[in-house]
Amino acid sequence: MLRFPLISASGVLMFQFGYVFNELRRRLGRTILTALGLAAGVGLVIGIIGVSQGLDQAQAKVLAPLSSIGTDVLVTRVVGASSNGTSATPTPSANAQTDPRANRGFFFGGPGGNNNNLNLADINALASENSNVTTDLSKLGKPGTKFTHDFFLSATLLSFPDQALSQVAKLPGVVSATPGLTLLAEHQTGTVPEITAELKTGGDTITQNINIAPPSASEQAAIDACLAKRRAAGGGGGFGGPNPSASPGSGGDFRGGFQSCLPERFRNFRAQFRTPLRTIQQVVNPPQTDIKTTSYNVAGIDPASPRAGLVTTDQLTAGKWLTAGQPNQILVANSYANKNKLKVGSTLTINGTVFTVVGLVNPTLTGSTADIYFPLSTLQKMSSKTGRVTQILVKTSSSSNVDAVAKEIQKLLPGAQVVTTKSLAAQVTGSLGDAKKLASRLGGALGVIVL
């Protein structure tokens, strides 16, 4: 009978570790390579998972501001927008009943969005939309005067009468309709230049030949009677006696007496003539000036709508909301405030008016962010766009009828560009969604390879 020595558990464990150690030492290169491969694979999988989670958080961060603007539908007006709508909104044109184009629609020409079908009110409005694009130096002061002026221009959006606001608010399913006005501001500083032009005229010799009509029968009879009378008064020897200074054969005072007997049209002669038309052209060099221009974006909001609009109280980061009835209060975007060292309580002077910063905001990604937010009526007055807006922000009664309300607005305002929050979110997060899908697929493929 064979007997084997008893081996304790600790001895078995030491044997296993020793065996593993000897094998790893004998195959050291292969062991290191395998360990590095596993580490790289696991690291890549963990990294891809982290990127995917980061994209999820970024997408949520982007969409969070969209949910706080209090708007489901955004209505704007752009050039060449097309529409299949057939109804027309009443236009404020005074010639709406007489102009054949007045029934084409509130926006661009009704169906098809053809610019040639603009109603008369819109034609006049668009003609003056950018009437202050150029700088009239003559209105900024005398030559040598330092000036600072801000011009407000239409940017990518065209304005339209704010009567559309009440039309949209009456649609079924609409809870509120808030106006907005976004413009591009050009801040110019410089010196009024002196512009002179010299034109030389004159030096022309003008000759005119006039044929005098001979005396008529009545005029000749009057002349003869006058001469006979003067002969009788002079004793038959001439007119007024001898003139010692007269040259021989001159007839004494005959010339003077004869001239007095002529009709008025022979004694006083006046001729009128018109010189040929001439066009004088002179090239005037452009004035030398030191005008500097900087641009910034402005927006007009309704102080009475703090929960819906281009910016809301949810985006306030410091200060307070605009107070109704205070036209000189403004809100400033954080980025613009940091760049220009502005804070709550700071003042800005624009075209001679002092505005006070009452709040700082972090605008949302609605496509219509601005650097400075004015009360709507204030910006309309400064930009000469009284009664006009560039956006209508619509809040619906339910998220389920957003698309239906958007279609009704499109019919009501032919040519309008109607964008829902859902479609806007899809545009904003499109690249993030694609990156997320790519990261997920890559992570899955790496996981399979590692396994």
Short mmCIF file of C-alpha atoms in Angstrom, two decimals:
data_model
loop_
_atom_site.label_atom_id
_atom_site.label_comp_id
_atom_site.label_asym_id
_atom_site.label_seq_id
_atom_site.Cartn_x
_atom_site.Cartn_y
_atom_site.Cartn_z
CA MET A 1 0.00 0.00 0.00
CA LEU A 2 1.43 3.29 -1.20
CA ARG A 3 1.32 6.31 0.97
CA PHE A 4 1.71 9.91 -0.26
CA PRO A 5 2.79 12.73 1.91
CA LEU A 6 0.03 15.10 2.93
CA ILE A 7 0.13 18.52 1.25
CA SER A 8 -1.42 21.46 3.05
CA ALA A 9 -3.62 24.09 1.37
CA SER A 10 -0.91 26.69 1.67
CA GLY A 11 1.45 24.40 -0.10
CA VAL A 12 -0.95 23.95 -2.98
CA LEU A 13 -1.37 27.71 -3.27
CA MET A 14 2.37 28.27 -3.30
CA PHE A 15 2.74 25.65 -5.98
CA GLN A 16 0.16 27.39 -8.19
CA PHE A 17 1.75 30.81 -7.78
CA GLY A 18 5.15 29.36 -8.46
CA TYR A 19 3.93 27.67 -11.58
CA VAL A 20 2.29 30.84 -12.87
CA PHE A 21 5.38 32.89 -12.07
CA ASN A 22 7.66 30.47 -13.88
CA GLU A 23 5.40 30.44 -16.94
CA LEU A 24 5.15 34.21 -17.07
CA ARG A 25 8.91 34.59 -16.68
CA ARG A 26 9.53 32.06 -19.41
CA ARG A 27 7.12 33.86 -21.79
CA LEU A 28 7.74 37.43 -20.63
CA GLY A 29 7.44 39.12 -24.04
CA ARG A 30 4.15 37.46 -24.93
CA THR A 31 2.79 38.19 -21.48
CA ILE A 32 3.56 41.92 -21.68
CA LEU A 33 2.11 42.17 -25.19
CA THR A 34 -1.14 40.44 -24.13
CA ALA A 35 -1.49 42.66 -21.05
CA LEU A 36 -0.93 45.83 -23.07
CA GLY A 37 -3.48 44.73 -25.68
CA LEU A 38 -6.12 44.07 -23.05
CA ALA A 39 -5.39 47.40 -21.35
CA ALA A 40 -5.62 49.32 -24.62
CA GLY A 41 -8.89 47.64 -25.58
CA VAL A 42 -10.52 48.22 -22.22
CA GLY A 43 -9.24 51.81 -22.18
CA LEU A 44 -10.73 52.52 -25.61
CA VAL A 45 -14.08 51.08 -24.59
CA ILE A 46 -14.12 53.18 -21.42
CA GLY A 47 -13.12 56.28 -23.43
CA ILE A 48 -15.86 55.76 -26.01
CA ILE A 49 -18.43 55.29 -23.25
CA GLY A 50 -17.26 58.55 -21.67
CA VAL A 51 -17.51 60.42 -24.98
CA SER A 52 -21.03 59.09 -25.55
CA GLN A 53 -22.13 60.19 -22.09
CA GLY A 54 -20.53 63.59 -22.67
CA LEU A 55 -22.47 64.02 -25.91
CA ASP A 56 -25.67 63.12 -24.05
CA GLN A 57 -24.96 65.83 -21.50
CA ALA A 58 -24.06 68.36 -24.23
CA GLN A 59 -27.29 67.65 -26.10
CA ALA A 60 -29.31 68.07 -22.91
CA LYS A 61 -27.50 71.34 -22.19
CA VAL A 62 -28.26 72.66 -25.67
CA LEU A 63 -31.93 71.71 -25.53
CA ALA A 64 -32.47 73.05 -22.01
CA PRO A 65 -32.45 76.74 -23.08
CA LEU A 66 -34.94 75.99 -25.87
CA SER A 67 -37.44 74.77 -23.31
CA SER A 68 -37.12 78.00 -21.33
CA ILE A 69 -37.94 80.52 -24.05
CA GLY A 70 -41.65 79.91 -23.57
CA THR A 71 -42.21 79.57 -27.32
CA ASP A 72 -43.46 76.72 -29.48
CA VAL A 73 -43.54 78.46 -32.89
CA LEU A 74 -41.31 81.21 -34.30
CA VAL A 75 -42.67 83.34 -37.17
CA THR A 76 -40.29 85.46 -39.27
CA ARG A 77 -40.21 87.05 -42.71
CA VAL A 78 -37.50 86.33 -45.25
CA VAL A 79 -36.96 87.22 -48.90
CA GLY A 80 -38.22 84.63 -51.34
CA ALA A 81 -40.07 82.48 -48.81
CA SER A 82 -42.57 80.23 -50.52
CA SER A 83 -45.96 79.19 -49.30
CA ASN A 84 -48.95 77.20 -50.47
CA GLY A 85 -51.35 79.29 -48.42
CA THR A 86 -54.29 80.84 -50.20
CA SER A 87 -55.76 83.24 -47.65
CA ALA A 88 -54.55 86.77 -47.21
CA THR A 89 -54.20 88.91 -44.16
CA PRO A 90 -55.56 92.48 -44.31
CA THR A 91 -52.84 94.96 -45.07
CA PRO A 92 -52.62 98.41 -43.51
CA SER A 93 -52.10 100.03 -46.89
CA ALA A 94 -54.26 103.06 -47.54
CA ASN A 95 -54.54 101.98 -51.17
CA ALA A 96 -55.55 98.43 -50.38
CA GLN A 97 -58.85 98.82 -52.18
CA THR A 98 -57.45 100.45 -55.29
CA ASP A 99 -54.07 98.86 -55.82
CA PRO A 100 -54.33 95.53 -57.67
CA ARG A 101 -51.45 94.12 -55.66
CA ALA A 102 -53.00 94.94 -52.28
CA ASN A 103 -54.80 91.59 -52.05
CA ARG A 104 -51.68 89.53 -52.62
CA GLY A 105 -51.06 88.90 -48.93
CA PHE A 106 -49.66 90.34 -45.75
CA PHE A 107 -46.20 89.00 -46.44
CA PHE A 108 -44.39 88.43 -49.71
CA GLY A 109 -47.03 88.19 -52.35
CA GLY A 110 -49.13 85.36 -51.01
CA PRO A 111 -48.73 82.01 -52.76
CA GLY A 112 -45.29 81.36 -54.16
CA GLY A 113 -43.61 84.21 -52.33
CA ASN A 114 -42.89 86.15 -55.54
CA ASN A 115 -41.36 89.50 -54.68
CA ASN A 116 -43.13 91.07 -57.65
CA ASN A 117 -46.43 90.48 -55.85
CA LEU A 118 -45.67 92.65 -52.82
CA ASN A 119 -48.59 94.75 -51.72
CA LEU A 120 -48.15 98.50 -51.96
CA ALA A 121 -47.64 99.01 -48.23
CA ASP A 122 -44.83 96.47 -48.18
CA ILE A 123 -43.20 97.97 -51.26
CA ASN A 124 -43.04 101.35 -49.56
CA ALA A 125 -41.95 99.80 -46.27
CA LEU A 126 -39.13 97.81 -47.84
CA ALA A 127 -37.99 100.83 -49.84
CA SER A 128 -37.41 102.69 -46.58
CA GLU A 129 -36.26 99.61 -44.64
CA ASN A 130 -32.62 100.44 -45.21
CA SER A 131 -32.94 104.14 -46.01
CA ASN A 132 -30.28 104.97 -43.41
CA VAL A 133 -27.68 102.54 -44.70
CA THR A 134 -25.44 105.35 -45.98
CA THR A 135 -23.94 108.03 -43.79
CA ASP A 136 -25.04 111.57 -44.69
CA LEU A 137 -21.99 113.52 -43.54
CA SER A 138 -23.73 116.86 -44.06
CA LYS A 139 -26.15 116.05 -41.22
CA LEU A 140 -23.48 115.17 -38.68
CA GLY A 141 -22.12 118.68 -38.18
CA LYS A 142 -19.71 121.19 -39.67
CA PRO A 143 -16.40 120.08 -41.23
CA GLY A 144 -13.92 119.15 -38.52
CA THR A 145 -16.62 118.21 -36.00
CA LYS A 146 -16.12 114.95 -34.09
CA PHE A 147 -19.20 112.74 -34.25
CA THR A 148 -20.52 109.48 -32.81
CA HIS A 149 -23.65 107.92 -34.25
CA ASP A 150 -25.43 104.55 -34.26
CA PHE A 151 -27.36 103.36 -37.30
CA PHE A 152 -29.92 100.54 -37.06
CA LEU A 153 -30.24 98.30 -40.11
CA SER A 154 -32.19 95.20 -41.02
CA ALA A 155 -30.00 92.13 -40.71
CA THR A 156 -31.13 88.75 -42.01
CA LEU A 157 -34.80 89.29 -41.15
CA LEU A 158 -37.22 91.71 -42.80
CA SER A 159 -39.71 93.64 -40.72
CA PHE A 160 -43.47 93.50 -41.16
CA PRO A 161 -46.44 95.39 -39.65
CA ASP A 162 -47.28 94.36 -36.10
CA GLN A 163 -50.95 93.91 -37.06
CA ALA A 164 -49.97 90.31 -37.77
CA LEU A 165 -49.57 89.83 -34.02
CA SER A 166 -53.27 90.21 -33.30
CA GLN A 167 -54.14 88.00 -36.28
CA VAL A 168 -51.96 85.15 -34.98
CA ALA A 169 -53.21 85.55 -31.40
CA LYS A 170 -56.78 84.84 -32.57
CA LEU A 171 -55.93 81.43 -34.07
CA PRO A 172 -57.29 78.33 -32.27
CA GLY A 173 -54.74 76.71 -30.00
CA VAL A 174 -52.67 79.87 -29.53
CA VAL A 175 -52.17 80.89 -25.89
CA SER A 176 -49.97 83.93 -26.50
CA ALA A 177 -48.16 85.75 -29.30
CA THR A 178 -45.16 87.90 -28.35
CA PRO A 179 -43.49 90.39 -30.73
CA GLY A 180 -39.77 90.80 -31.26
CA LEU A 181 -37.51 93.09 -33.29
CA THR A 182 -33.89 92.21 -34.12
CA LEU A 183 -31.59 94.61 -35.97
CA LEU A 184 -27.94 95.14 -36.81
CA ALA A 185 -26.44 98.27 -35.24
CA GLU A 186 -23.52 100.11 -36.82
CA HIS A 187 -21.59 102.31 -34.37
CA GLN A 188 -19.62 104.98 -36.24
CA THR A 189 -17.12 107.50 -34.87
CA GLY A 190 -14.98 109.98 -36.77
CA THR A 191 -14.57 113.52 -38.06
CA VAL A 192 -16.86 115.30 -40.51
CA PRO A 193 -14.68 115.94 -43.60
CA GLU A 194 -14.69 119.07 -45.74
CA ILE A 195 -15.93 118.48 -49.27
CA THR A 196 -15.36 121.27 -51.83
CA ALA A 197 -15.64 121.55 -55.61
CA GLU A 198 -14.51 124.45 -57.84
CA LEU A 199 -16.34 125.26 -61.10
CA LYS A 200 -15.20 128.02 -63.48
CA THR A 201 -17.79 129.67 -65.77
CA GLY A 202 -18.03 132.85 -67.86
CA GLY A 203 -15.73 134.39 -70.47
CA ASP A 204 -18.14 133.69 -73.36
CA THR A 205 -18.75 136.31 -76.09
CA ILE A 206 -22.36 136.27 -77.29
CA THR A 207 -23.35 138.12 -80.51
CA GLN A 208 -26.92 138.51 -81.73
CA ASN A 209 -28.17 140.21 -84.93
CA ILE A 210 -31.65 141.78 -84.74
CA ASN A 211 -33.66 142.94 -87.77
CA ILE A 212 -35.77 145.98 -86.78
CA ALA A 213 -39.11 146.24 -88.53
CA PRO A 214 -39.57 149.54 -90.50
CA PRO A 215 -42.04 152.14 -89.20
CA SER A 216 -45.66 151.45 -89.89
CA ALA A 217 -47.85 153.99 -91.76
CA SER A 218 -49.18 155.48 -88.53
CA GLU A 219 -45.69 155.63 -87.02
CA GLN A 220 -44.35 157.34 -90.19
CA ALA A 221 -47.15 159.90 -90.09
CA ALA A 222 -46.37 160.68 -86.45
CA ILE A 223 -42.68 161.08 -87.28
CA ASP A 224 -43.43 163.49 -90.15
CA ALA A 225 -45.76 165.55 -87.99
CA CYS A 226 -43.16 165.77 -85.22
CA LEU A 227 -40.44 166.86 -87.65
CA ALA A 228 -42.68 169.50 -89.21
CA LYS A 229 -43.51 170.88 -85.80
CA ARG A 230 -39.88 171.14 -84.82
CA ARG A 231 -39.03 172.91 -88.08
CA ALA A 232 -41.73 175.46 -87.42
CA ALA A 233 -40.44 176.00 -83.89
CA GLY A 234 -36.90 176.49 -85.21
CA GLY A 235 -37.82 179.17 -87.76
CA GLY A 236 -37.49 176.81 -90.68
CA GLY A 237 -33.74 176.67 -90.38
CA GLY A 238 -33.37 173.47 -88.51
CA PHE A 239 -34.09 171.95 -85.13
CA GLY A 240 -33.33 174.26 -82.25
CA GLY A 241 -30.92 176.66 -84.00
CA PRO A 242 -27.29 176.25 -84.98
CA ASN A 243 -24.93 174.07 -82.97
CA PRO A 244 -21.39 175.47 -83.03
CA SER A 245 -19.89 172.14 -82.06
CA ALA A 246 -21.59 170.26 -84.86
CA SER A 247 -19.46 169.13 -87.75
CA PRO A 248 -20.08 170.57 -91.20
CA GLY A 249 -23.02 169.00 -92.93
CA SER A 250 -24.17 167.38 -89.74
CA GLY A 251 -27.44 169.21 -89.77
CA GLY A 252 -26.98 170.91 -86.40
CA ASP A 253 -29.46 169.47 -83.86
CA PHE A 254 -31.14 167.46 -86.51
CA ARG A 255 -30.01 164.15 -84.99
CA GLY A 256 -31.26 165.07 -81.54
CA GLY A 257 -34.56 166.38 -82.85
CA PHE A 258 -35.04 163.47 -85.16
CA GLN A 259 -34.38 160.94 -82.35
CA SER A 260 -37.00 162.56 -80.18
CA CYS A 261 -39.53 162.13 -82.98
CA LEU A 262 -38.92 158.37 -83.32
CA PRO A 263 -41.37 155.90 -81.73
CA GLU A 264 -40.39 154.33 -78.39
CA ARG A 265 -39.37 151.01 -79.91
CA PHE A 266 -36.69 152.77 -81.98
CA ARG A 267 -35.31 154.79 -79.07
CA ASN A 268 -35.07 151.95 -76.47
CA PHE A 269 -33.94 148.56 -77.71
CA ARG A 270 -33.93 145.36 -75.61
CA ALA A 271 -33.39 141.86 -76.97
CA GLN A 272 -33.84 138.60 -75.05
CA PHE A 273 -32.09 135.37 -75.97
CA ARG A 274 -31.36 132.01 -74.34
CA THR A 275 -27.88 130.57 -74.27
CA PRO A 276 -27.42 126.92 -75.27
CA LEU A 277 -27.70 124.34 -72.48
CA ARG A 278 -24.37 123.08 -71.17
CA THR A 279 -23.51 120.29 -68.75
CA ILE A 280 -20.49 120.95 -66.56
CA GLN A 281 -18.91 117.87 -65.01
CA GLN A 282 -16.13 117.76 -62.48
CA VAL A 283 -14.66 114.78 -60.69
CA VAL A 284 -14.66 115.28 -56.93
CA ASN A 285 -12.23 113.10 -55.01
CA PRO A 286 -13.67 111.11 -52.09
CA PRO A 287 -13.35 112.99 -48.82
CA GLN A 288 -10.55 112.04 -46.48
CA THR A 289 -12.12 110.86 -43.24
CA ASP A 290 -11.25 108.78 -40.20
CA ILE A 291 -14.65 107.11 -39.70
CA LYS A 292 -14.46 103.82 -37.80
CA THR A 293 -17.36 101.36 -37.72
CA THR A 294 -18.11 98.59 -35.24
CA SER A 295 -21.15 96.31 -35.36
CA TYR A 296 -23.34 94.80 -32.66
CA ASN A 297 -26.77 93.16 -32.54
CA VAL A 298 -29.79 94.68 -30.83
CA ALA A 299 -33.28 93.39 -30.09
CA GLY A 300 -36.56 94.85 -28.93
CA ILE A 301 -38.59 92.87 -26.40
CA ASP A 302 -41.89 93.39 -24.63
CA PRO A 303 -41.31 94.26 -20.94
CA ALA A 304 -44.83 93.00 -20.21
CA SER A 305 -43.92 89.47 -21.40
CA PRO A 306 -41.16 88.26 -19.07
CA ARG A 307 -41.96 84.56 -19.58
CA ALA A 308 -41.99 84.47 -23.39
CA GLY A 309 -39.95 86.22 -26.04
CA LEU A 310 -36.46 86.52 -27.49
CA VAL A 311 -35.17 86.48 -23.91
CA THR A 312 -36.98 85.70 -20.65
CA THR A 313 -36.45 85.98 -16.92
CA ASP A 314 -35.09 82.42 -16.97
CA GLN A 315 -32.00 83.73 -18.77
CA LEU A 316 -31.32 86.48 -16.21
CA THR A 317 -27.94 85.96 -14.57
CA ALA A 318 -27.76 89.28 -12.69
CA GLY A 319 -29.97 92.27 -12.02
CA LYS A 320 -33.67 92.46 -12.83
CA TRP A 321 -36.13 92.41 -15.74
CA LEU A 322 -37.12 95.52 -17.69
CA THR A 323 -39.68 97.71 -15.95
CA ALA A 324 -42.74 98.66 -17.99
CA GLY A 325 -42.86 102.39 -18.69
CA GLN A 326 -39.08 102.81 -18.36
CA PRO A 327 -37.85 103.31 -21.96
CA ASN A 328 -34.19 103.87 -20.99
CA GLN A 329 -33.60 100.49 -19.33
CA ILE A 330 -31.69 97.78 -21.20
CA LEU A 331 -30.54 94.18 -20.75
CA VAL A 332 -27.05 93.17 -21.89
CA ALA A 333 -25.78 89.74 -22.88
CA ASN A 334 -23.04 88.33 -20.65
CA SER A 335 -20.54 87.99 -23.51
CA TYR A 336 -21.04 91.60 -24.62
CA ALA A 337 -20.85 92.83 -21.02
CA ASN A 338 -17.57 91.02 -20.42
CA LYS A 339 -16.09 92.34 -23.66
CA ASN A 340 -17.05 95.95 -22.93
CA LYS A 341 -16.61 95.82 -19.13
CA LEU A 342 -20.28 96.45 -18.38
CA LYS A 343 -22.21 95.46 -15.28
CA VAL A 344 -25.57 96.11 -13.66
CA GLY A 345 -25.82 99.86 -13.15
CA SER A 346 -23.51 100.79 -16.04
CA THR A 347 -24.72 103.31 -18.61
CA LEU A 348 -24.51 103.43 -22.40
CA THR A 349 -25.05 106.56 -24.50
CA ILE A 350 -26.63 105.88 -27.90
CA ASN A 351 -27.45 108.81 -30.19
CA GLY A 352 -27.57 111.21 -27.27
CA THR A 353 -29.78 109.05 -25.03
CA VAL A 354 -28.39 107.52 -21.84
CA PHE A 355 -29.46 103.92 -21.17
CA THR A 356 -28.98 102.07 -17.88
CA VAL A 357 -28.06 98.38 -17.69
CA VAL A 358 -30.56 96.81 -15.28
CA GLY A 359 -29.80 93.15 -15.98
CA LEU A 360 -27.41 90.66 -17.56
CA VAL A 361 -28.74 87.71 -19.56
CA ASN A 362 -27.49 84.52 -21.17
CA PRO A 363 -29.49 84.38 -24.45
CA THR A 364 -30.81 81.09 -25.78
CA LEU A 365 -29.96 79.42 -29.08
CA THR A 366 -33.04 80.61 -30.96
CA GLY A 367 -31.12 82.07 -33.89
CA SER A 368 -32.03 85.63 -32.83
CA THR A 369 -29.67 86.38 -29.99
CA ALA A 370 -28.56 89.96 -29.41
CA ASP A 371 -25.97 91.92 -27.49
CA ILE A 372 -28.36 94.56 -26.13
CA TYR A 373 -32.09 94.20 -25.45
CA PHE A 374 -34.22 97.37 -25.52
CA PRO A 375 -37.90 97.85 -24.77
CA LEU A 376 -39.66 97.18 -28.07
CA SER A 377 -41.16 100.66 -28.41
CA THR A 378 -37.78 102.28 -27.72
CA LEU A 379 -35.98 100.34 -30.44
CA GLN A 380 -38.82 100.91 -32.91
CA LYS A 381 -38.51 104.66 -32.38
CA MET A 382 -34.70 104.74 -32.61
CA SER A 383 -34.66 102.68 -35.81
CA SER A 384 -37.61 104.49 -37.46
CA LYS A 385 -39.57 101.22 -37.51
CA THR A 386 -42.60 102.25 -35.50
CA GLY A 387 -45.32 99.61 -35.71
CA ARG A 388 -43.03 96.99 -37.26
CA VAL A 389 -41.52 93.76 -35.89
CA THR A 390 -39.32 90.98 -37.25
CA GLN A 391 -40.57 88.04 -35.19
CA ILE A 392 -43.67 86.64 -33.57
CA LEU A 393 -43.07 84.07 -30.84
CA VAL A 394 -46.13 81.86 -30.37
CA LYS A 395 -47.04 79.70 -27.37
CA THR A 396 -49.57 76.93 -28.00
CA SER A 397 -52.02 75.35 -25.57
CA SER A 398 -50.54 71.87 -26.02
CA SER A 399 -47.43 70.33 -27.49
CA SER A 400 -49.64 68.02 -29.55
CA ASN A 401 -51.09 70.86 -31.65
CA VAL A 402 -47.85 72.71 -32.40
CA ASP A 403 -47.67 71.44 -35.98
CA ALA A 404 -51.35 72.24 -36.59
CA VAL A 405 -50.92 75.80 -35.31
CA ALA A 406 -47.82 76.22 -37.48
CA LYS A 407 -49.81 75.22 -40.57
CA GLU A 408 -52.59 77.67 -39.70
CA ILE A 409 -50.06 80.47 -39.30
CA GLN A 410 -48.55 79.58 -42.68
CA LYS A 411 -51.99 79.89 -44.26
CA LEU A 412 -52.74 83.12 -42.45
CA LEU A 413 -49.43 84.76 -43.35
CA PRO A 414 -48.45 83.65 -46.86
CA GLY A 415 -44.73 83.93 -47.39
CA ALA A 416 -43.86 83.70 -43.69
CA GLN A 417 -41.17 81.39 -42.42
CA VAL A 418 -42.68 79.32 -39.61
CA VAL A 419 -40.30 77.29 -37.44
CA THR A 420 -41.32 75.06 -34.54
CA THR A 421 -39.19 74.44 -31.46
CA LYS A 422 -38.95 70.76 -32.45
CA SER A 423 -37.47 71.53 -35.86
CA LEU A 424 -35.18 74.16 -34.34
CA ALA A 425 -33.90 71.63 -31.82
CA ALA A 426 -33.28 69.15 -34.64
CA GLN A 427 -31.20 71.78 -36.46
CA VAL A 428 -29.23 72.72 -33.34
CA THR A 429 -28.53 69.13 -32.21
CA GLY A 430 -28.09 67.52 -35.61
CA SER A 431 -24.30 67.29 -35.42
CA LEU A 432 -24.41 66.18 -31.78
CA GLY A 433 -26.81 63.37 -32.63
CA ASP A 434 -24.62 62.18 -35.48
CA ALA A 435 -21.56 62.20 -33.24
CA LYS A 436 -23.43 60.27 -30.56
CA LYS A 437 -24.48 57.55 -33.01
CA LEU A 438 -20.93 57.25 -34.32
CA ALA A 439 -19.53 56.95 -30.79
CA SER A 440 -22.06 54.26 -29.86
CA ARG A 441 -21.29 52.19 -32.95
CA LEU A 442 -17.54 52.53 -32.47
CA GLY A 443 -17.81 51.53 -28.81
CA GLY A 444 -19.81 48.43 -29.69
CA ALA A 445 -17.31 47.38 -32.35
CA LEU A 446 -14.39 47.81 -29.95
CA GLY A 447 -16.21 45.81 -27.28
CA VAL A 448 -16.66 42.89 -29.68
CA ILE A 449 -12.99 43.04 -30.69
CA VAL A 450 -11.80 43.08 -27.08
CA LEU A 451 -14.00 40.12 -26.18
#
